[in-house]
């Protein structure tokens, strides 16, 4: 790791300190009239390679920065209806003005050629036609092949390795971050180009005042008014009978936009997450989040294989969503957005495992068969004004869950063989409102932000028969441990409820001068959680007596956090700086009188964060960031009554535990290069995180024989070092996009098990490769591969016990033997190795597609999992356990699908 850090620092600072020169000036014609949109390029003599370039503005002015070891370079100026100009200049900072001679251009034949990748300022545009293949149908199909852009498994779009902050269609943000629906269903034929807006500040009044390090995506359609969409209807052979329906009509106009989406299937395709928020915009817009439940209780869950979801998901899902945007004023500054979605999903899952505890020298086996039921409704109403002279945004969100989980469990351990039925009901109600407004006041800006969130979670866990819970118990302080003897045929019930209120209010004023913006701010955060629980069970001779207060909780956990901060931002042509220097007054209190919980914390913390970025030589960006953060314990570290959080056992906290404190220092360096002239993109970086804790959590068996989390006051650290690099290039001559990525992460931490202090070290390496080729008219290839090496070591895992290796690849080959005919071959390979145990898992699919070009309709017949592989095997290693798992997969299935565009 030290070598990686040294190499990166050498590269980082060498590039920064190498001779950078700037040439600027003005371009005019014979009459002294400024020439806009003239191109100015710098090249090394005798080499057909552009070092840097610039485009003149409306005043004919240009500025180009470059790096070269040559003593002289060539400066070339080109403009329409002007004679090209070339001049050799010295490699130095200088100001050069040029007069160009008029030269009429006689055009004998007009040929329009669209450049694949073009750049203008902070906007990089990709011509979609240059990257698609004959088999691509949607925007997502093509997006994965664009250099500099990646699409994660969850649908998140990355640019140069970082998540985007906005996703626009014709400049409008209809989806408010939940762009998966459009990306997956927008026909590629409707798209003219994809624009990357680098360093994008979405709040217009803050542009050129408060910089951003994130990029945005704008999808520019061919028509300003577009009615389009994508649909699929399929059926298939399997057990049970298979279906797949996707209907996603869309409309994009100048005043309004809407998308309606209905998807249902039982053939293993996960569609219910398309509404998840993937891009969160700017913090100046307020707070938004993906609403989730407070899931404290759980049934025992079958394991999930590390495979594409379609290989193992046994589902029956219905997902319906609607998104609407309209301008409500003549200036088109005010927007109203209404979003809603509903999910009904049923999932089956099964797995078997054998676990060896290296520390205890024991072994046990399990089998879990699950049914998960999801019913979820979400609605959102957003009012926005985003103009140069003011900003307003109010977001109101309501969510309701009616989820339920089931498990049939078999377990064979030192207590013997037993089976149990487990059921969990978990309804949740959630409401959020976020308001942010920026008001111009003379030369200043005043910002008010307010956030209110209320959530009510209820859970009921039922275990039948209760004797499935083979828990150790001690009748007296010095008595022997024995197993709880539940009443035969009885049921164990755990009730849980938590009400959470979270509020945040702040006000600031921004003062700007000569590129600098200073923003002093005051704020008040207040949150309170009310936890009530109760366990109900019947035992022989009432030992233990579950009617006592030890098996209940009535806990109130409150946080009050006043804060004061100042933000310092700077924006120039080359530099971007944004930083904040907050002082937080943390006040935390936990109270449960019946269980002797009464603890508090009052502490002042200083948590600065700084990010600086320097753009140079037209194509490079170098950045550095650092910060300090503090985290204090929450309600999950304070409850002192027993809770059956899972059928694995009771848990509680020692009421004498102090409130945990974690102080984290983090920093990073990053170098980016993106050159649209030669289609080359790369980024390399280093991250360091040092988290210091005042306590170590230890799971002990208390005097009653139950599990109890006790904190030991011992300073400990978790240190994480990460080095990463990625390079991608598009080769237009061969119609090929290729990229490599590498990541090395080392983590050191400490833990306690029983009385043993364990020093853990984990080192992981990942090498990735992506390749797309459409060179041949009769074939196209998509290939993605990754290789991983991991080693976990401590006093219990020695030699090769903690070593694991993995290899994954996904190969898709499409053949076009005849016009409108496509044959597809799909190969997913997943290999794993631990010590001397190896597993190789290959999956193969085959498809035939006929395209009715005139109607834009495809008829597809697809055979999935040809080998009918039904079980996936894997080995997992944690600090002291080695677990061998086998997980149920989807059987072989055949689907016939009709795919079409709405227009």
PDB file of C-alpha atoms in Angstrom, residues 606-877:
ATOM      1  CA  UNK A 606     -15.481  21.026  15.007  1.00  0.00           C
ATOM      2  CA  UNK A 607     -16.027  19.223  11.692  1.00  0.00           C
ATOM      3  CA  UNK A 608     -14.395  21.072   8.768  1.00  0.00           C
ATOM      4  CA  UNK A 609     -14.610  19.807   5.182  1.00  0.00           C
ATOM      5  CA  UNK A 610     -12.576  21.112   2.224  1.00  0.00           C
ATOM      6  CA  UNK A 611     -12.555  20.303  -1.491  1.00  0.00           C
ATOM      7  CA  UNK A 612     -10.307  22.024  -4.047  1.00  0.00           C
ATOM      8  CA  UNK A 613     -10.071  21.317  -7.778  1.00  0.00           C
ATOM      9  CA  UNK A 614      -7.691  22.708 -10.373  1.00  0.00           C
ATOM     10  CA  UNK A 615      -8.335  22.396 -14.133  1.00  0.00           C
ATOM     11  CA  UNK A 616      -5.344  22.706 -16.426  1.00  0.00           C
ATOM     12  CA  UNK A 617      -4.007  21.894 -19.882  1.00  0.00           C
ATOM     13  CA  UNK A 618      -7.586  21.709 -21.243  1.00  0.00           C
ATOM     14  CA  UNK A 619      -8.004  18.044 -20.360  1.00  0.00           C
ATOM     15  CA  UNK A 620      -6.811  17.611 -16.765  1.00  0.00           C
ATOM     16  CA  UNK A 621      -8.462  18.093 -13.380  1.00  0.00           C
ATOM     17  CA  UNK A 622      -6.620  17.587 -10.104  1.00  0.00           C
ATOM     18  CA  UNK A 623      -8.435  17.659  -6.782  1.00  0.00           C
ATOM     19  CA  UNK A 624      -7.793  17.225  -3.084  1.00  0.00           C
ATOM     20  CA  UNK A 625     -10.320  16.787  -0.282  1.00  0.00           C
ATOM     21  CA  UNK A 626     -10.299  16.289   3.447  1.00  0.00           C
ATOM     22  CA  UNK A 627     -12.602  16.444   6.396  1.00  0.00           C
ATOM     23  CA  UNK A 628     -13.463  15.505   9.945  1.00  0.00           C
ATOM     24  CA  UNK A 629     -16.752  14.003  11.103  1.00  0.00           C
ATOM     25  CA  UNK A 630     -18.181  12.785  14.400  1.00  0.00           C
ATOM     26  CA  UNK A 631     -20.776  10.139  15.062  1.00  0.00           C
ATOM     27  CA  UNK A 632     -22.407   9.376  18.381  1.00  0.00           C
ATOM     28  CA  UNK A 633     -24.478   6.430  19.480  1.00  0.00           C
ATOM     29  CA  UNK A 634     -28.130   6.159  18.550  1.00  0.00           C
ATOM     30  CA  UNK A 635     -31.106   4.454  20.135  1.00  0.00           C
ATOM     31  CA  UNK A 636     -29.816   1.031  19.070  1.00  0.00           C
ATOM     32  CA  UNK A 637     -26.919   1.439  21.518  1.00  0.00           C
ATOM     33  CA  UNK A 638     -29.077   2.438  24.515  1.00  0.00           C
ATOM     34  CA  UNK A 639     -31.949  -0.037  25.079  1.00  0.00           C
ATOM     35  CA  UNK A 640     -31.589  -2.200  28.198  1.00  0.00           C
ATOM     36  CA  UNK A 641     -34.600  -4.528  28.027  1.00  0.00           C
ATOM     37  CA  UNK A 642     -34.296  -7.870  26.250  1.00  0.00           C
ATOM     38  CA  UNK A 643     -35.443  -7.891  22.600  1.00  0.00           C
ATOM     39  CA  UNK A 644     -35.716 -10.988  20.441  1.00  0.00           C
ATOM     40  CA  UNK A 645     -34.205  -9.258  17.410  1.00  0.00           C
ATOM     41  CA  UNK A 646     -34.063 -12.583  15.556  1.00  0.00           C
ATOM     42  CA  UNK A 647     -34.545 -16.294  16.326  1.00  0.00           C
ATOM     43  CA  UNK A 648     -30.792 -16.339  16.995  1.00  0.00           C
ATOM     44  CA  UNK A 649     -31.298 -14.986  20.515  1.00  0.00           C
ATOM     45  CA  UNK A 650     -32.154 -12.131  22.855  1.00  0.00           C
ATOM     46  CA  UNK A 651     -30.119  -8.953  22.761  1.00  0.00           C
ATOM     47  CA  UNK A 652     -29.817  -6.016  25.129  1.00  0.00           C
ATOM     48  CA  UNK A 653     -27.373  -3.294  26.072  1.00  0.00           C
ATOM     49  CA  UNK A 654     -25.756  -2.937  29.449  1.00  0.00           C
ATOM     50  CA  UNK A 655     -27.465   0.131  31.011  1.00  0.00           C
ATOM     51  CA  UNK A 656     -24.072   1.259  32.312  1.00  0.00           C
ATOM     52  CA  UNK A 657     -22.697   1.564  28.782  1.00  0.00           C
ATOM     53  CA  UNK A 658     -21.504   5.086  27.973  1.00  0.00           C
ATOM     54  CA  UNK A 659     -22.615   6.708  24.722  1.00  0.00           C
ATOM     55  CA  UNK A 660     -20.267   5.646  21.891  1.00  0.00           C
ATOM     56  CA  UNK A 661     -18.228   8.308  20.096  1.00  0.00           C
ATOM     57  CA  UNK A 662     -16.530   7.955  16.734  1.00  0.00           C
ATOM     58  CA  UNK A 663     -14.194  10.570  15.256  1.00  0.00           C
ATOM     59  CA  UNK A 664     -13.344  10.066  11.579  1.00  0.00           C
ATOM     60  CA  UNK A 665     -10.660  11.866   9.601  1.00  0.00           C
ATOM     61  CA  UNK A 666     -10.668  11.351   5.848  1.00  0.00           C
ATOM     62  CA  UNK A 667      -8.736  12.676   2.899  1.00  0.00           C
ATOM     63  CA  UNK A 668      -8.180  11.995  -0.756  1.00  0.00           C
ATOM     64  CA  UNK A 669      -6.301  12.928  -3.911  1.00  0.00           C
ATOM     65  CA  UNK A 670      -7.636  12.548  -7.434  1.00  0.00           C
ATOM     66  CA  UNK A 671      -6.425  13.193 -10.971  1.00  0.00           C
ATOM     67  CA  UNK A 672      -8.790  13.137 -13.963  1.00  0.00           C
ATOM     68  CA  UNK A 673      -8.133  13.309 -17.684  1.00  0.00           C
ATOM     69  CA  UNK A 674     -10.858  13.526 -20.307  1.00  0.00           C
ATOM     70  CA  UNK A 675      -9.969  14.283 -23.900  1.00  0.00           C
ATOM     71  CA  UNK A 676     -12.885  14.238 -26.364  1.00  0.00           C
ATOM     72  CA  UNK A 677     -10.428  14.857 -29.236  1.00  0.00           C
ATOM     73  CA  UNK A 678      -8.903  11.395 -28.925  1.00  0.00           C
ATOM     74  CA  UNK A 679     -11.774   9.753 -26.968  1.00  0.00           C
ATOM     75  CA  UNK A 680      -9.573   9.034 -23.938  1.00  0.00           C
ATOM     76  CA  UNK A 681     -10.747   9.189 -20.303  1.00  0.00           C
ATOM     77  CA  UNK A 682      -8.942   8.189 -17.125  1.00  0.00           C
ATOM     78  CA  UNK A 683      -8.991   8.874 -13.393  1.00  0.00           C
ATOM     79  CA  UNK A 684      -6.694   7.800 -10.583  1.00  0.00           C
ATOM     80  CA  UNK A 685      -7.053   8.484  -6.879  1.00  0.00           C
ATOM     81  CA  UNK A 686      -6.239   7.642  -3.294  1.00  0.00           C
ATOM     82  CA  UNK A 687      -8.504   7.701  -0.222  1.00  0.00           C
ATOM     83  CA  UNK A 688      -7.597   7.460   3.460  1.00  0.00           C
ATOM     84  CA  UNK A 689     -10.031   7.103   6.350  1.00  0.00           C
ATOM     85  CA  UNK A 690      -9.042   6.906  10.019  1.00  0.00           C
ATOM     86  CA  UNK A 691     -11.945   6.267  12.421  1.00  0.00           C
ATOM     87  CA  UNK A 692     -11.201   6.426  16.148  1.00  0.00           C
ATOM     88  CA  UNK A 693     -13.690   4.938  18.639  1.00  0.00           C
ATOM     89  CA  UNK A 694     -13.754   5.370  22.390  1.00  0.00           C
ATOM     90  CA  UNK A 695     -15.433   1.991  22.972  1.00  0.00           C
ATOM     91  CA  UNK A 696     -15.256  -1.612  21.829  1.00  0.00           C
ATOM     92  CA  UNK A 697     -18.497  -3.595  21.612  1.00  0.00           C
ATOM     93  CA  UNK A 698     -18.319  -7.054  23.130  1.00  0.00           C
ATOM     94  CA  UNK A 699     -21.015  -9.724  23.069  1.00  0.00           C
ATOM     95  CA  UNK A 700     -20.996 -11.525  26.411  1.00  0.00           C
ATOM     96  CA  UNK A 701     -23.179 -14.110  28.133  1.00  0.00           C
ATOM     97  CA  UNK A 702     -24.540 -12.399  31.263  1.00  0.00           C
ATOM     98  CA  UNK A 703     -25.535 -13.914  34.603  1.00  0.00           C
ATOM     99  CA  UNK A 704     -28.900 -14.999  33.122  1.00  0.00           C
ATOM    100  CA  UNK A 705     -27.168 -16.767  30.268  1.00  0.00           C
ATOM    101  CA  UNK A 706     -28.448 -14.365  27.628  1.00  0.00           C
ATOM    102  CA  UNK A 707     -26.447 -12.369  25.093  1.00  0.00           C
ATOM    103  CA  UNK A 708     -25.678  -8.815  26.153  1.00  0.00           C
ATOM    104  CA  UNK A 709     -23.754  -6.109  24.318  1.00  0.00           C
ATOM    105  CA  UNK A 710     -21.263  -4.520  26.656  1.00  0.00           C
ATOM    106  CA  UNK A 711     -18.945  -1.667  25.754  1.00  0.00           C
ATOM    107  CA  UNK A 712     -15.369  -1.716  26.971  1.00  0.00           C
ATOM    108  CA  UNK A 713     -13.740   1.687  27.297  1.00  0.00           C
ATOM    109  CA  UNK A 714     -10.769   1.111  25.056  1.00  0.00           C
ATOM    110  CA  UNK A 715      -9.640   3.407  22.270  1.00  0.00           C
ATOM    111  CA  UNK A 716      -9.524   1.572  18.958  1.00  0.00           C
ATOM    112  CA  UNK A 717      -9.173   2.502  15.317  1.00  0.00           C
ATOM    113  CA  UNK A 718     -10.443   1.429  11.957  1.00  0.00           C
ATOM    114  CA  UNK A 719      -8.054   2.507   9.210  1.00  0.00           C
ATOM    115  CA  UNK A 720      -8.997   2.209   5.563  1.00  0.00           C
ATOM    116  CA  UNK A 721      -6.621   2.858   2.650  1.00  0.00           C
ATOM    117  CA  UNK A 722      -7.871   2.718  -0.919  1.00  0.00           C
ATOM    118  CA  UNK A 723      -6.105   3.248  -4.228  1.00  0.00           C
ATOM    119  CA  UNK A 724      -8.079   3.199  -7.468  1.00  0.00           C
ATOM    120  CA  UNK A 725      -7.494   3.805 -11.157  1.00  0.00           C
ATOM    121  CA  UNK A 726      -9.567   3.578 -14.318  1.00  0.00           C
ATOM    122  CA  UNK A 727      -8.794   4.225 -17.963  1.00  0.00           C
ATOM    123  CA  UNK A 728     -11.145   4.021 -20.943  1.00  0.00           C
ATOM    124  CA  UNK A 729     -10.799   4.773 -24.616  1.00  0.00           C
ATOM    125  CA  UNK A 730     -13.007   4.591 -27.672  1.00  0.00           C
ATOM    126  CA  UNK A 731     -11.328   3.484 -30.915  1.00  0.00           C
ATOM    127  CA  UNK A 732     -13.502   4.873 -33.727  1.00  0.00           C
ATOM    128  CA  UNK A 733     -11.593   3.058 -36.466  1.00  0.00           C
ATOM    129  CA  UNK A 734     -12.468  -0.288 -34.876  1.00  0.00           C
ATOM    130  CA  UNK A 735     -15.786   0.835 -33.304  1.00  0.00           C
ATOM    131  CA  UNK A 736     -14.478  -0.415 -29.980  1.00  0.00           C
ATOM    132  CA  UNK A 737     -14.784   0.904 -26.431  1.00  0.00           C
ATOM    133  CA  UNK A 738     -12.421  -0.592 -23.854  1.00  0.00           C
ATOM    134  CA  UNK A 739     -11.657   0.218 -20.235  1.00  0.00           C
ATOM    135  CA  UNK A 740      -9.589  -1.118 -17.333  1.00  0.00           C
ATOM    136  CA  UNK A 741     -10.112  -0.471 -13.630  1.00  0.00           C
ATOM    137  CA  UNK A 742      -8.180  -1.407 -10.506  1.00  0.00           C
ATOM    138  CA  UNK A 743      -8.911  -1.021  -6.801  1.00  0.00           C
ATOM    139  CA  UNK A 744      -6.790  -1.918  -3.786  1.00  0.00           C
ATOM    140  CA  UNK A 745      -8.265  -1.542  -0.293  1.00  0.00           C
ATOM    141  CA  UNK A 746      -6.638  -2.360   3.040  1.00  0.00           C
ATOM    142  CA  UNK A 747      -8.635  -2.213   6.280  1.00  0.00           C
ATOM    143  CA  UNK A 748      -7.330  -2.662   9.815  1.00  0.00           C
ATOM    144  CA  UNK A 749      -9.684  -2.913  12.815  1.00  0.00           C
ATOM    145  CA  UNK A 750     -10.111  -4.416  16.271  1.00  0.00           C
ATOM    146  CA  UNK A 751     -12.930  -6.463  17.769  1.00  0.00           C
ATOM    147  CA  UNK A 752     -13.691  -8.456  20.894  1.00  0.00           C
ATOM    148  CA  UNK A 753     -15.292 -11.866  21.077  1.00  0.00           C
ATOM    149  CA  UNK A 754     -15.957 -13.136  24.589  1.00  0.00           C
ATOM    150  CA  UNK A 755     -12.735 -11.940  26.276  1.00  0.00           C
ATOM    151  CA  UNK A 756     -10.430 -12.204  23.270  1.00  0.00           C
ATOM    152  CA  UNK A 757      -9.117  -8.994  21.683  1.00  0.00           C
ATOM    153  CA  UNK A 758      -8.847  -9.624  17.938  1.00  0.00           C
ATOM    154  CA  UNK A 759      -6.739  -7.576  15.506  1.00  0.00           C
ATOM    155  CA  UNK A 760      -8.227  -7.928  12.043  1.00  0.00           C
ATOM    156  CA  UNK A 761      -6.686  -7.041   8.715  1.00  0.00           C
ATOM    157  CA  UNK A 762      -8.361  -7.295   5.341  1.00  0.00           C
ATOM    158  CA  UNK A 763      -6.708  -6.658   2.009  1.00  0.00           C
ATOM    159  CA  UNK A 764      -8.779  -6.681  -1.162  1.00  0.00           C
ATOM    160  CA  UNK A 765      -7.865  -6.206  -4.812  1.00  0.00           C
ATOM    161  CA  UNK A 766     -10.196  -5.916  -7.788  1.00  0.00           C
ATOM    162  CA  UNK A 767      -9.229  -5.761 -11.455  1.00  0.00           C
ATOM    163  CA  UNK A 768     -11.953  -4.968 -13.990  1.00  0.00           C
ATOM    164  CA  UNK A 769     -12.134  -4.973 -17.773  1.00  0.00           C
ATOM    165  CA  UNK A 770     -14.894  -3.800 -20.142  1.00  0.00           C
ATOM    166  CA  UNK A 771     -14.975  -4.308 -23.912  1.00  0.00           C
ATOM    167  CA  UNK A 772     -17.617  -3.425 -26.532  1.00  0.00           C
ATOM    168  CA  UNK A 773     -17.154  -3.905 -30.277  1.00  0.00           C
ATOM    169  CA  UNK A 774     -19.478  -3.201 -33.232  1.00  0.00           C
ATOM    170  CA  UNK A 775     -16.857  -3.270 -36.002  1.00  0.00           C
ATOM    171  CA  UNK A 776     -18.381  -6.116 -37.975  1.00  0.00           C
ATOM    172  CA  UNK A 777     -21.756  -5.682 -39.641  1.00  0.00           C
ATOM    173  CA  UNK A 778     -22.594  -9.303 -38.841  1.00  0.00           C
ATOM    174  CA  UNK A 779     -21.586  -9.372 -35.160  1.00  0.00           C
ATOM    175  CA  UNK A 780     -21.313  -7.256 -31.984  1.00  0.00           C
ATOM    176  CA  UNK A 781     -19.664  -8.135 -28.669  1.00  0.00           C
ATOM    177  CA  UNK A 782     -20.149  -6.921 -25.072  1.00  0.00           C
ATOM    178  CA  UNK A 783     -17.741  -8.294 -22.468  1.00  0.00           C
ATOM    179  CA  UNK A 784     -17.321  -7.371 -18.790  1.00  0.00           C
ATOM    180  CA  UNK A 785     -14.960  -9.172 -16.420  1.00  0.00           C
ATOM    181  CA  UNK A 786     -13.596  -8.734 -12.900  1.00  0.00           C
ATOM    182  CA  UNK A 787     -10.981 -10.580 -10.852  1.00  0.00           C
ATOM    183  CA  UNK A 788     -10.780 -10.265  -7.054  1.00  0.00           C
ATOM    184  CA  UNK A 789      -8.237 -11.290  -4.431  1.00  0.00           C
ATOM    185  CA  UNK A 790      -9.029 -10.959  -0.724  1.00  0.00           C
ATOM    186  CA  UNK A 791      -7.243 -11.947   2.456  1.00  0.00           C
ATOM    187  CA  UNK A 792      -8.619 -11.706   5.993  1.00  0.00           C
ATOM    188  CA  UNK A 793      -6.149 -12.399   8.788  1.00  0.00           C
ATOM    189  CA  UNK A 794      -6.229 -12.534  12.604  1.00  0.00           C
ATOM    190  CA  UNK A 795      -5.113 -14.923  15.346  1.00  0.00           C
ATOM    191  CA  UNK A 796      -7.758 -17.453  14.304  1.00  0.00           C
ATOM    192  CA  UNK A 797      -7.466 -17.233  10.514  1.00  0.00           C
ATOM    193  CA  UNK A 798      -3.946 -18.245   9.615  1.00  0.00           C
ATOM    194  CA  UNK A 799      -2.222 -19.475   6.471  1.00  0.00           C
ATOM    195  CA  UNK A 800      -4.639 -19.853   3.556  1.00  0.00           C
ATOM    196  CA  UNK A 801      -7.785 -19.992   5.738  1.00  0.00           C
ATOM    197  CA  UNK A 802      -8.617 -16.312   5.157  1.00  0.00           C
ATOM    198  CA  UNK A 803      -7.758 -16.192   1.452  1.00  0.00           C
ATOM    199  CA  UNK A 804     -10.455 -15.986  -1.201  1.00  0.00           C
ATOM    200  CA  UNK A 805     -10.371 -15.414  -4.931  1.00  0.00           C
ATOM    201  CA  UNK A 806     -13.123 -14.695  -7.395  1.00  0.00           C
ATOM    202  CA  UNK A 807     -13.592 -14.291 -11.114  1.00  0.00           C
ATOM    203  CA  UNK A 808     -16.749 -13.055 -12.831  1.00  0.00           C
ATOM    204  CA  UNK A 809     -17.479 -12.317 -16.441  1.00  0.00           C
ATOM    205  CA  UNK A 810     -20.485 -11.518 -18.566  1.00  0.00           C
ATOM    206  CA  UNK A 811     -20.201 -12.128 -22.310  1.00  0.00           C
ATOM    207  CA  UNK A 812     -22.941 -11.193 -24.777  1.00  0.00           C
ATOM    208  CA  UNK A 813     -22.391 -11.921 -28.471  1.00  0.00           C
ATOM    209  CA  UNK A 814     -24.957 -10.998 -31.105  1.00  0.00           C
ATOM    210  CA  UNK A 815     -24.871 -12.373 -34.664  1.00  0.00           C
ATOM    211  CA  UNK A 816     -26.769 -10.812 -37.590  1.00  0.00           C
ATOM    212  CA  UNK A 817     -26.823 -13.544 -40.282  1.00  0.00           C
ATOM    213  CA  UNK A 818     -29.634 -11.867 -42.251  1.00  0.00           C
ATOM    214  CA  UNK A 819     -31.281  -8.473 -42.293  1.00  0.00           C
ATOM    215  CA  UNK A 820     -33.662  -8.121 -39.316  1.00  0.00           C
ATOM    216  CA  UNK A 821     -32.514 -11.409 -37.776  1.00  0.00           C
ATOM    217  CA  UNK A 822     -30.428 -11.567 -34.570  1.00  0.00           C
ATOM    218  CA  UNK A 823     -29.002 -14.546 -32.691  1.00  0.00           C
ATOM    219  CA  UNK A 824     -27.763 -13.825 -29.183  1.00  0.00           C
ATOM    220  CA  UNK A 825     -25.423 -15.866 -26.981  1.00  0.00           C
ATOM    221  CA  UNK A 826     -25.053 -15.005 -23.269  1.00  0.00           C
ATOM    222  CA  UNK A 827     -22.434 -16.429 -20.879  1.00  0.00           C
ATOM    223  CA  UNK A 828     -22.216 -15.567 -17.166  1.00  0.00           C
ATOM    224  CA  UNK A 829     -19.233 -17.152 -15.403  1.00  0.00           C
ATOM    225  CA  UNK A 830     -18.764 -16.944 -11.622  1.00  0.00           C
ATOM    226  CA  UNK A 831     -15.769 -18.704 -10.074  1.00  0.00           C
ATOM    227  CA  UNK A 832     -14.730 -18.666  -6.409  1.00  0.00           C
ATOM    228  CA  UNK A 833     -11.850 -20.152  -4.453  1.00  0.00           C
ATOM    229  CA  UNK A 834     -11.140 -20.389  -0.742  1.00  0.00           C
ATOM    230  CA  UNK A 835      -8.026 -22.214   0.407  1.00  0.00           C
ATOM    231  CA  UNK A 836      -8.166 -25.464  -1.612  1.00  0.00           C
ATOM    232  CA  UNK A 837     -11.919 -25.389  -2.300  1.00  0.00           C
ATOM    233  CA  UNK A 838     -12.986 -24.162  -5.748  1.00  0.00           C
ATOM    234  CA  UNK A 839     -16.401 -23.542  -7.298  1.00  0.00           C
ATOM    235  CA  UNK A 840     -16.932 -22.814 -10.989  1.00  0.00           C
ATOM    236  CA  UNK A 841     -20.427 -21.731 -12.010  1.00  0.00           C
ATOM    237  CA  UNK A 842     -21.286 -21.090 -15.646  1.00  0.00           C
ATOM    238  CA  UNK A 843     -24.661 -19.978 -17.019  1.00  0.00           C
ATOM    239  CA  UNK A 844     -25.632 -19.894 -20.682  1.00  0.00           C
ATOM    240  CA  UNK A 845     -28.572 -18.342 -22.529  1.00  0.00           C
ATOM    241  CA  UNK A 846     -29.549 -18.315 -26.178  1.00  0.00           C
ATOM    242  CA  UNK A 847     -31.947 -16.011 -28.042  1.00  0.00           C
ATOM    243  CA  UNK A 848     -33.391 -15.454 -31.507  1.00  0.00           C
ATOM    244  CA  UNK A 849     -34.949 -12.141 -32.494  1.00  0.00           C
ATOM    245  CA  UNK A 850     -36.800 -11.068 -35.612  1.00  0.00           C
ATOM    246  CA  UNK A 851     -37.280  -7.323 -36.132  1.00  0.00           C
ATOM    247  CA  UNK A 852     -40.229  -5.907 -38.005  1.00  0.00           C
ATOM    248  CA  UNK A 853     -38.378  -2.741 -38.903  1.00  0.00           C
ATOM    249  CA  UNK A 854     -41.267  -0.834 -40.459  1.00  0.00           C
ATOM    250  CA  UNK A 855     -43.350  -1.143 -37.277  1.00  0.00           C
ATOM    251  CA  UNK A 856     -40.362  -1.082 -34.887  1.00  0.00           C
ATOM    252  CA  UNK A 857     -41.479  -4.357 -33.346  1.00  0.00           C
ATOM    253  CA  UNK A 858     -39.183  -7.193 -32.185  1.00  0.00           C
ATOM    254  CA  UNK A 859     -40.187 -10.820 -31.685  1.00  0.00           C
ATOM    255  CA  UNK A 860     -37.780 -12.631 -29.327  1.00  0.00           C
ATOM    256  CA  UNK A 861     -37.495 -16.264 -28.274  1.00  0.00           C
ATOM    257  CA  UNK A 862     -35.032 -16.753 -25.410  1.00  0.00           C
ATOM    258  CA  UNK A 863     -33.829 -19.880 -23.593  1.00  0.00           C
ATOM    259  CA  UNK A 864     -32.316 -19.040 -20.193  1.00  0.00           C
ATOM    260  CA  UNK A 865     -30.085 -21.252 -18.015  1.00  0.00           C
ATOM    261  CA  UNK A 866     -29.668 -23.834 -20.743  1.00  0.00           C
ATOM    262  CA  UNK A 867     -27.710 -26.179 -18.459  1.00  0.00           C
ATOM    263  CA  UNK A 868     -30.570 -26.067 -15.923  1.00  0.00           C
ATOM    264  CA  UNK A 869     -28.176 -25.304 -13.059  1.00  0.00           C
ATOM    265  CA  UNK A 870     -30.303 -25.231  -9.906  1.00  0.00           C
ATOM    266  CA  UNK A 871     -27.806 -24.653  -7.068  1.00  0.00           C
ATOM    267  CA  UNK A 872     -25.070 -22.070  -6.530  1.00  0.00           C
ATOM    268  CA  UNK A 873     -22.242 -22.789  -4.070  1.00  0.00           C
ATOM    269  CA  UNK A 874     -20.010 -20.300  -2.255  1.00  0.00           C
ATOM    270  CA  UNK A 875     -17.650 -19.999   0.735  1.00  0.00           C
ATOM    271  CA  UNK A 876     -17.858 -16.972   3.055  1.00  0.00           C
ATOM    272  CA  UNK A 877     -15.218 -16.016   5.623  1.00  0.00           C
TER     273      UNK A 877
END
